[in-house]
PDB file of C-alpha atoms in Angstrom:
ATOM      1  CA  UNK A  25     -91.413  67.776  75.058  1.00 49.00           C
ATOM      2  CA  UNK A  26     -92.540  71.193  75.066  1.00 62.00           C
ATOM      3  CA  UNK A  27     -91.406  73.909  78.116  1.00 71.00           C
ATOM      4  CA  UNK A  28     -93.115  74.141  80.993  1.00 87.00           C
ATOM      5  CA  UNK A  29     -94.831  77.651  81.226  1.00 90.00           C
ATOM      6  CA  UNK A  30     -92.995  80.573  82.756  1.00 91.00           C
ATOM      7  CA  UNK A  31     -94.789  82.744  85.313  1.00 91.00           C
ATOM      8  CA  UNK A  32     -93.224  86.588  85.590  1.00 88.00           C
ATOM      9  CA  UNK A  33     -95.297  87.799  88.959  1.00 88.00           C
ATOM     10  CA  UNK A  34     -94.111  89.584  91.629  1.00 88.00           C
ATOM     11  CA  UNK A  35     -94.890  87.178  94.775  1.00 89.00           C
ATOM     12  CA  UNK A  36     -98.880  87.722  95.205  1.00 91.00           C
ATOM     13  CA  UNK A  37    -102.416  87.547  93.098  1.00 93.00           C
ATOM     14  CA  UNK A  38    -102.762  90.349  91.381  1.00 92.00           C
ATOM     15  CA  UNK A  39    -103.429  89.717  87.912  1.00 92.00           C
ATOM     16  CA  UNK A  40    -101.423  86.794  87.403  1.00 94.00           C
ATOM     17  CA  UNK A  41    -103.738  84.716  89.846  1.00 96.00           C
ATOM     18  CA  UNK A  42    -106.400  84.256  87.397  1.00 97.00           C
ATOM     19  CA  UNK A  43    -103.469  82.936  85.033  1.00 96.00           C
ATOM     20  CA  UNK A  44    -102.710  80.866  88.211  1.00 95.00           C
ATOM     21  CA  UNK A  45    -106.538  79.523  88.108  1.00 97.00           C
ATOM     22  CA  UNK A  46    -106.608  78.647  84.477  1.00 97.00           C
ATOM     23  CA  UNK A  47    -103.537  76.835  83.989  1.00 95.00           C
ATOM     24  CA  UNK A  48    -104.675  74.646  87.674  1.00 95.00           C
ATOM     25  CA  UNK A  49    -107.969  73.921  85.725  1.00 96.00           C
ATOM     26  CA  UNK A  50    -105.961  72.905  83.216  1.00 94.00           C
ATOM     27  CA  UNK A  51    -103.882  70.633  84.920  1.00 91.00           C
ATOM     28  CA  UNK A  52    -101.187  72.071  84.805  1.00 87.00           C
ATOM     29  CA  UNK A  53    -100.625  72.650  88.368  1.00 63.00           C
ATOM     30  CA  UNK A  54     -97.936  70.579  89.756  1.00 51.00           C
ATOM     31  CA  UNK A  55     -94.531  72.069  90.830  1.00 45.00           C
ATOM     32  CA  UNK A  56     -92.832  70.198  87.930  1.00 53.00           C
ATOM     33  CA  UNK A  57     -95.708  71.844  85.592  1.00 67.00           C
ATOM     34  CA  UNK A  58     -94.815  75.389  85.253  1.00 65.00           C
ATOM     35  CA  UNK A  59     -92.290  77.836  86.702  1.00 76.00           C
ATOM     36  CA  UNK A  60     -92.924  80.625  89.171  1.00 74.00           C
ATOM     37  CA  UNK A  61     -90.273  83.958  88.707  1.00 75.00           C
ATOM     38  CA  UNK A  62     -90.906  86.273  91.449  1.00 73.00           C
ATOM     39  CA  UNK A  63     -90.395  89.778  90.569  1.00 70.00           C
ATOM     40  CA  UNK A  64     -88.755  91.912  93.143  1.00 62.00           C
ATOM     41  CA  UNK A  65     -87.180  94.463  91.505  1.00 57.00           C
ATOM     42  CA  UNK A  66     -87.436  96.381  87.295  1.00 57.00           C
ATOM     43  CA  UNK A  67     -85.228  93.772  85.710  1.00 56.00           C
ATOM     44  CA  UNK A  68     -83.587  94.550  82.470  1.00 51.00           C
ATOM     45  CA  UNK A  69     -84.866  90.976  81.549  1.00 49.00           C
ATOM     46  CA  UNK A  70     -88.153  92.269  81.583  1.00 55.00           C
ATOM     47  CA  UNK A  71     -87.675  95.608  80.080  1.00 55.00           C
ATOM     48  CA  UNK A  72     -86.175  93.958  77.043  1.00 60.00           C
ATOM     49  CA  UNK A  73     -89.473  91.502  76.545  1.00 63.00           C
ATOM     50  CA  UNK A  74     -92.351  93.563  78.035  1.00 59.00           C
ATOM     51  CA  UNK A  75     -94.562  94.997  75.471  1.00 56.00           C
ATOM     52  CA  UNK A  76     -96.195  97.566  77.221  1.00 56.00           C
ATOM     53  CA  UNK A  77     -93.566  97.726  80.181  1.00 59.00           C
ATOM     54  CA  UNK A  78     -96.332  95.680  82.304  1.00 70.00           C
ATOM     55  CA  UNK A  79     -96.977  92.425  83.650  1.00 72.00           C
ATOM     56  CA  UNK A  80     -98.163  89.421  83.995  1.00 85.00           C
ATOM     57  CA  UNK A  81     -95.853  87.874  81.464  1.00 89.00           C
ATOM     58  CA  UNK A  82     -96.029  84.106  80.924  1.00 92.00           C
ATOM     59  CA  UNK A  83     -93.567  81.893  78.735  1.00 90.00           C
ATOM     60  CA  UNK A  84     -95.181  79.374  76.734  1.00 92.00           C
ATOM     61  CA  UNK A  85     -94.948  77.584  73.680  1.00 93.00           C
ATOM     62  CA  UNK A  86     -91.426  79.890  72.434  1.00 90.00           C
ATOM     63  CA  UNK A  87     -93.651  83.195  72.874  1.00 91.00           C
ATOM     64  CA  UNK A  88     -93.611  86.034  75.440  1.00 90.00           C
ATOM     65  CA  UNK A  89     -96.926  86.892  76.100  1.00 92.00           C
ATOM     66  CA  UNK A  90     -97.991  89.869  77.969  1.00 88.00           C
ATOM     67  CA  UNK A  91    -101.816  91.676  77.969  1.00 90.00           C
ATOM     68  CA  UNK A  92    -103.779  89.352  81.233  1.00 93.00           C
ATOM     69  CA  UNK A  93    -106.929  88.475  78.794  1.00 94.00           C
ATOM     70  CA  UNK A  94    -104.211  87.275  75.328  1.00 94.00           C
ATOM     71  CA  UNK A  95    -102.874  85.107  78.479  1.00 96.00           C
ATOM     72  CA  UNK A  96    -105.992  83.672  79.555  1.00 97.00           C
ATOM     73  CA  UNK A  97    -107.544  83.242  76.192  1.00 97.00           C
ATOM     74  CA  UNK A  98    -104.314  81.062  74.539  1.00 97.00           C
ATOM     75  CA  UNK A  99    -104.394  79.132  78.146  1.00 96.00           C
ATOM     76  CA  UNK A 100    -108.109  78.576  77.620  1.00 97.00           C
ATOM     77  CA  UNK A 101    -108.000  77.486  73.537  1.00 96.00           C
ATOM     78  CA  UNK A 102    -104.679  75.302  74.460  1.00 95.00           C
ATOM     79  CA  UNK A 103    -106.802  73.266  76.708  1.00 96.00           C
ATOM     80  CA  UNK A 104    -109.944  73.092  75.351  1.00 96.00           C
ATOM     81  CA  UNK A 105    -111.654  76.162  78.184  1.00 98.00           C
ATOM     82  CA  UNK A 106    -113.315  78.159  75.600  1.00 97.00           C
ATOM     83  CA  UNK A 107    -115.757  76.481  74.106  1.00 95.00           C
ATOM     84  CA  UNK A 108    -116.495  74.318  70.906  1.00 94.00           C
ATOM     85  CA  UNK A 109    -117.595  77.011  68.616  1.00 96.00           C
ATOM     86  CA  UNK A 110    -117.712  81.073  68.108  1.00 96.00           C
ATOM     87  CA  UNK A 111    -120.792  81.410  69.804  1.00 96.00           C
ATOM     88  CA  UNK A 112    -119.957  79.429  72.812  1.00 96.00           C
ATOM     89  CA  UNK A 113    -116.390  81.493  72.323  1.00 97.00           C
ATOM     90  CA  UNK A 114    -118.140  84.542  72.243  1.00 97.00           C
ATOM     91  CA  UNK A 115    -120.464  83.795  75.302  1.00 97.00           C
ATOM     92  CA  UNK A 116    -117.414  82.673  77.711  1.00 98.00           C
ATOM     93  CA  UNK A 117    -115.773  85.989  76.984  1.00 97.00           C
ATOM     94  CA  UNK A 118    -118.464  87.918  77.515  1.00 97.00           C
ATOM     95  CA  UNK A 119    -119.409  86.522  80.606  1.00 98.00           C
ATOM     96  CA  UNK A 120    -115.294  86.540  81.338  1.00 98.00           C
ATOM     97  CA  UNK A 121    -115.026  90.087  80.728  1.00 97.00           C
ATOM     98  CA  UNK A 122    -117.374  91.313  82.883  1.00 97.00           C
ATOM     99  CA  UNK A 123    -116.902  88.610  85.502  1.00 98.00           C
ATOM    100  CA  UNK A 124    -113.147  90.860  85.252  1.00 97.00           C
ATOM    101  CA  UNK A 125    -114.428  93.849  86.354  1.00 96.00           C
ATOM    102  CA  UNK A 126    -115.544  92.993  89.332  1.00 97.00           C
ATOM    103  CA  UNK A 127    -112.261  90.922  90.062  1.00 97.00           C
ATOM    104  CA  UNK A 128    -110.428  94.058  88.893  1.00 96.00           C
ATOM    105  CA  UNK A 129    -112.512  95.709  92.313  1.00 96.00           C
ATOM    106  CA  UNK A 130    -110.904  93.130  94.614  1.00 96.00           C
ATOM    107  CA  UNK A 131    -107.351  93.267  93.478  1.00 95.00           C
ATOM    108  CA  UNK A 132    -107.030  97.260  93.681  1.00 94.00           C
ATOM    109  CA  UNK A 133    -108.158  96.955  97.092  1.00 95.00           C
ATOM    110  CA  UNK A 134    -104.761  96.807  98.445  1.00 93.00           C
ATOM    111  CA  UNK A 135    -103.694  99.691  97.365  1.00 92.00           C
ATOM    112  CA  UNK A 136    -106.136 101.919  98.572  1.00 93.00           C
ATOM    113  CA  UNK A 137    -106.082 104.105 101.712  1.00 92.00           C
ATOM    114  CA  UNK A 138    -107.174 102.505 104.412  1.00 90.00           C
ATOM    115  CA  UNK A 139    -109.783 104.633 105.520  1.00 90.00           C
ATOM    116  CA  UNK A 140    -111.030 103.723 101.923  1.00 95.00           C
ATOM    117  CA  UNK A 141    -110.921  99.684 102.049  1.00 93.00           C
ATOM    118  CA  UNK A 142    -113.909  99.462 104.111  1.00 91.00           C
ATOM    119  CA  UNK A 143    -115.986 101.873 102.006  1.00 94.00           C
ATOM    120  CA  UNK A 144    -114.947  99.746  98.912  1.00 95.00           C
ATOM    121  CA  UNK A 145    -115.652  96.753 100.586  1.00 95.00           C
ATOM    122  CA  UNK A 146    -119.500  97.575 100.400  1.00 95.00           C
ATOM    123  CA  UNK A 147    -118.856  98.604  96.933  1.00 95.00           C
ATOM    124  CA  UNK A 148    -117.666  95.849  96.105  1.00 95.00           C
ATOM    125  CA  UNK A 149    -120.686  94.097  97.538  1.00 96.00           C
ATOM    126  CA  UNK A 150    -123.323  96.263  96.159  1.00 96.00           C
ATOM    127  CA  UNK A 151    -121.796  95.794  92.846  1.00 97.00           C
ATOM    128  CA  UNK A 152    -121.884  91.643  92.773  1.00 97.00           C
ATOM    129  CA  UNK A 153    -125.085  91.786  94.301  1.00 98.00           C
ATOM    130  CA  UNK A 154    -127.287  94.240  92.269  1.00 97.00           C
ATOM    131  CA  UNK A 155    -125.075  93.957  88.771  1.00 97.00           C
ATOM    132  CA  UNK A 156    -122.972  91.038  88.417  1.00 97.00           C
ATOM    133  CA  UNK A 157    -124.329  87.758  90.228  1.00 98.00           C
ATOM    134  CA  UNK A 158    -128.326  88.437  89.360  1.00 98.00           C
ATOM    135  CA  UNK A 159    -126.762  87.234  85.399  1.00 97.00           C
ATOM    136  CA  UNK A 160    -124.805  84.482  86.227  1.00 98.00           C
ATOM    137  CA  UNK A 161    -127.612  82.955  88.652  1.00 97.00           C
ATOM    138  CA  UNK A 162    -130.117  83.781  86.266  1.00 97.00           C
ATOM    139  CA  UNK A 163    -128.019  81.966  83.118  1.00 97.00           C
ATOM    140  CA  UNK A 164    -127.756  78.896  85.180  1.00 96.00           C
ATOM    141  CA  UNK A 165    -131.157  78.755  86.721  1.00 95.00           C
ATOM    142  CA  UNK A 166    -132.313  79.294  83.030  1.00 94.00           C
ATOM    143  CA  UNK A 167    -130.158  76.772  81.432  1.00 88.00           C
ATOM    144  CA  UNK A 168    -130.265  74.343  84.056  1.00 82.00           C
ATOM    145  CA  UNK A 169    -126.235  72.705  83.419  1.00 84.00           C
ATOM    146  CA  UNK A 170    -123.549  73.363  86.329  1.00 86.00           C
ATOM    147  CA  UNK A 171    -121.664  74.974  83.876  1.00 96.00           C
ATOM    148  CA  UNK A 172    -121.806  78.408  82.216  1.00 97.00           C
ATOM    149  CA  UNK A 173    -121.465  78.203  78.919  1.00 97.00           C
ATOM    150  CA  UNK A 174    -122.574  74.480  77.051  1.00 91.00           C
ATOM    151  CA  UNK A 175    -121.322  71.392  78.741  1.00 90.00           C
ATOM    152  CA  UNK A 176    -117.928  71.458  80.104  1.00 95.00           C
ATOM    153  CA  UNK A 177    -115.702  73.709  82.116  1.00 97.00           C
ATOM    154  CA  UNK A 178    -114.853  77.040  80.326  1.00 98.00           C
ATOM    155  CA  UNK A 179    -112.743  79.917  81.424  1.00 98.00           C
ATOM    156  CA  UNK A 180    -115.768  81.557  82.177  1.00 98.00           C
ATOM    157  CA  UNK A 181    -116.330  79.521  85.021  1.00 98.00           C
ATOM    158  CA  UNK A 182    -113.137  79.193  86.486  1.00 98.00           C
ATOM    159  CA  UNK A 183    -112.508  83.143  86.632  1.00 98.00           C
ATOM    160  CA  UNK A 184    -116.229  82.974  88.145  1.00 98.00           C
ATOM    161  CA  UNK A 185    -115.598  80.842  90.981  1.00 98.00           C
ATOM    162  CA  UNK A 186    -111.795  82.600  91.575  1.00 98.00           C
ATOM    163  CA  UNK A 187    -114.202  86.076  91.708  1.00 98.00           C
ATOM    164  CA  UNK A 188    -116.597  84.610  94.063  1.00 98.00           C
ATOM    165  CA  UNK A 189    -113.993  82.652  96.821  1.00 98.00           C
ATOM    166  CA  UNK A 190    -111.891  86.065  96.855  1.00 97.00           C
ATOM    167  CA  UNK A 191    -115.136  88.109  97.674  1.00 97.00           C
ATOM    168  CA  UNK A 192    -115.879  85.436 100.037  1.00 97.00           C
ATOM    169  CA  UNK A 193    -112.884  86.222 102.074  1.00 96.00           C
ATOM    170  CA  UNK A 194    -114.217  89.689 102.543  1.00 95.00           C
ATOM    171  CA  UNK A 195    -117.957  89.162 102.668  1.00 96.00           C
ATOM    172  CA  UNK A 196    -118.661  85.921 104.024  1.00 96.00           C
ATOM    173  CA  UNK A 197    -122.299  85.326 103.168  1.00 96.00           C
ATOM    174  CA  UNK A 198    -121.939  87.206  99.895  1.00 97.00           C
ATOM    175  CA  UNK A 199    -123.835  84.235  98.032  1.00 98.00           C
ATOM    176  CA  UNK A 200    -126.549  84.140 100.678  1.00 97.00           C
ATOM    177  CA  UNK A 201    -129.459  85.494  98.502  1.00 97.00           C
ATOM    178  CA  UNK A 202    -127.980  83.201  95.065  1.00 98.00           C
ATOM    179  CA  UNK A 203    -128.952  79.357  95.554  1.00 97.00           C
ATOM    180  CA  UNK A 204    -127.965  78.517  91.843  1.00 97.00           C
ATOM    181  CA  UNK A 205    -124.822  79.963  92.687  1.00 98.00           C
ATOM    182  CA  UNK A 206    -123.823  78.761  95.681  1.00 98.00           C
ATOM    183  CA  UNK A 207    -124.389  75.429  93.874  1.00 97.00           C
ATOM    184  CA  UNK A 208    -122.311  76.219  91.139  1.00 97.00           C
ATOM    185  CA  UNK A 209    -119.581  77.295  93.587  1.00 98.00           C
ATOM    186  CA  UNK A 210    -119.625  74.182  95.627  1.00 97.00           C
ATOM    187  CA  UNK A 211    -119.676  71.197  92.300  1.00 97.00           C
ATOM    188  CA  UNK A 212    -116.998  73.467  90.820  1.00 98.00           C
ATOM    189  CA  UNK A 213    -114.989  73.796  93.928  1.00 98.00           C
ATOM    190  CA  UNK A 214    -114.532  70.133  93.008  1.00 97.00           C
ATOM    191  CA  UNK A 215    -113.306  69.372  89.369  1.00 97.00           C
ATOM    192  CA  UNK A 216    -110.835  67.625  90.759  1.00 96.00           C
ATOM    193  CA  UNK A 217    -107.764  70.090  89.152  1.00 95.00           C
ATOM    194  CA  UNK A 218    -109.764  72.800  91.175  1.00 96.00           C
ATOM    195  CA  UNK A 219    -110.236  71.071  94.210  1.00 96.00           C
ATOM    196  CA  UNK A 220    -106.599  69.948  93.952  1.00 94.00           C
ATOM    197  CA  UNK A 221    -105.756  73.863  93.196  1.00 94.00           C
ATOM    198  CA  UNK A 222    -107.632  74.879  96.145  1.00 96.00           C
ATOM    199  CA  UNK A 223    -105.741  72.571  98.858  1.00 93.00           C
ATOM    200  CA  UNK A 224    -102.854  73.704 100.932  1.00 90.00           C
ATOM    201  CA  UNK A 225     -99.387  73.396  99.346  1.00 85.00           C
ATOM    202  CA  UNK A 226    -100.713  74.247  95.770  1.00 86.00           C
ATOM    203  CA  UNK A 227     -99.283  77.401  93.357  1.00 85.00           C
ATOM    204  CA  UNK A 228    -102.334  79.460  94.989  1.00 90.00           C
ATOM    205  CA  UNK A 229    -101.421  82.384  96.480  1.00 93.00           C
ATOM    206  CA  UNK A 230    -102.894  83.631  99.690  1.00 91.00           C
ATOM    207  CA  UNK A 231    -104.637  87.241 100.266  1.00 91.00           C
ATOM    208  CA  UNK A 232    -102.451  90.139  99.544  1.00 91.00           C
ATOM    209  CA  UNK A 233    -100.594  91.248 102.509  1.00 91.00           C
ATOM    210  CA  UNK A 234     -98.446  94.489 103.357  1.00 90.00           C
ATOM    211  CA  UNK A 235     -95.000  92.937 101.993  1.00 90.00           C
ATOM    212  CA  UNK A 236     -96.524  92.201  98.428  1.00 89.00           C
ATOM    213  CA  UNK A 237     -98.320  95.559  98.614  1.00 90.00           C
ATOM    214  CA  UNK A 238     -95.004  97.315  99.044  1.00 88.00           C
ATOM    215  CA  UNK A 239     -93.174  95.444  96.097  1.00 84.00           C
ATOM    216  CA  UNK A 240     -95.637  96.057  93.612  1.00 84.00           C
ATOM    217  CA  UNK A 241     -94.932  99.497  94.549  1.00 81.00           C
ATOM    218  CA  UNK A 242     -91.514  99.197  94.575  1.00 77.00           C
ATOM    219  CA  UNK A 243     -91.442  98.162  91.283  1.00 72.00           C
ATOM    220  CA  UNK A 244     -93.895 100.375  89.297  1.00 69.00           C
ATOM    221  CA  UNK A 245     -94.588 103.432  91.117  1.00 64.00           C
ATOM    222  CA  UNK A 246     -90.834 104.384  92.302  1.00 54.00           C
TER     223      UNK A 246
END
């Protein structure tokens, strides 16, 4: 029987949330599933295995594996998330990757001033609006399947609808001028992993707050 999966976080999203997403798509969700090591301090642990001195890492399968997208894209191929062929492959990354860069938006926000977080707020807003959500209602008003990419969940929706609830906690009615999306959020809301993901109790982690904010600086910028 193979290990369960080893999560190196400190306690909060950050990057390791959209690890968090793939592997509750996945199934593998339950407390008994995978293993959750809080990071509160620089460990020596870490230092010995990090590649780049950065986290996420995640133990799986005998390997150490560091870097957020190598994460998500063995997760994804493990479990069958990314697609039957290269050019579905190619198309869930693409649409993963930039689908990133907005999420990247939401989990700096923290960190900024606070005179700041309200100004990036309607950043944030402008940017899904005008750039990132006219593509991904357009691909699935065009290809007519509740999915992104072919037939099935793919990574490409999961880290989609993770974007799109964590935007909703700051902008309420940010779907309000996307039908096709709002749609999309709602069937995939309940895959049954996800909506099992999504329910109180789960390995989800709730919106950053001041404690997690001062590890993270704690740990890397001493």
């Amino acid at each position: 029987m193979a290990a369960k999966p080893k999560l190196h976080y400190p306690n909060g999203r950050g990057r390791m949330e959209s690890v968090r997403w793939v592997l509750a798509a996945a199934g593998v969700e339950g407390h008994g599933d995978r293993e959750e090591i809080s990071i509160n301090s620089r460990s020596p642990f870490l230092g010995n295995h990090l590649l780049f001195q950065q986290v996420p890492m995640v133990e799986i399968d005998g390997m150490k594996l560091v870097q957020t997208r190598s994460i998500l894209h063995y997760i994804a191929d493990k479990h069958h998330l990314f697609g039957k062929d290269l050019k579905e492959r190619t198309l869930i990354d693409m649409y993963v990757e930039g689908t990133l860069d907005l999420l990247e938006l939401i989990i700096m926000h923290p960190f900024l001033k606070p005179d700041d977080q309200q100004k990036e707020v309607v950043n944030m807003a402008q940017k899904a609006i005008i750039r990132y959500f006219p593509v991904f209602e357009k691909v699935l008003r065009d290809h007519g399947q509740r999915f992104l990419v072919g037939n099935q969940l793919s990574l490409a929706d999961v880290i989609l609808l993770q974007t799109i609830l964590a935007l909703e906690e700051k902008i309420p009615n940010i779907l309000s001028a996307f039908p096709h999306l709002q749609e999309f959020t709602v069937k995939i809301s309940n895959i049954p992993t996800i909506k099992k993901f999504l329910e109180p109790g789960s390995k989800k982690k709730p919106p950053p707050d001041d404690i997690y904010v001062r590890t993270v600086y704690n740990i890397f910028m001493p």
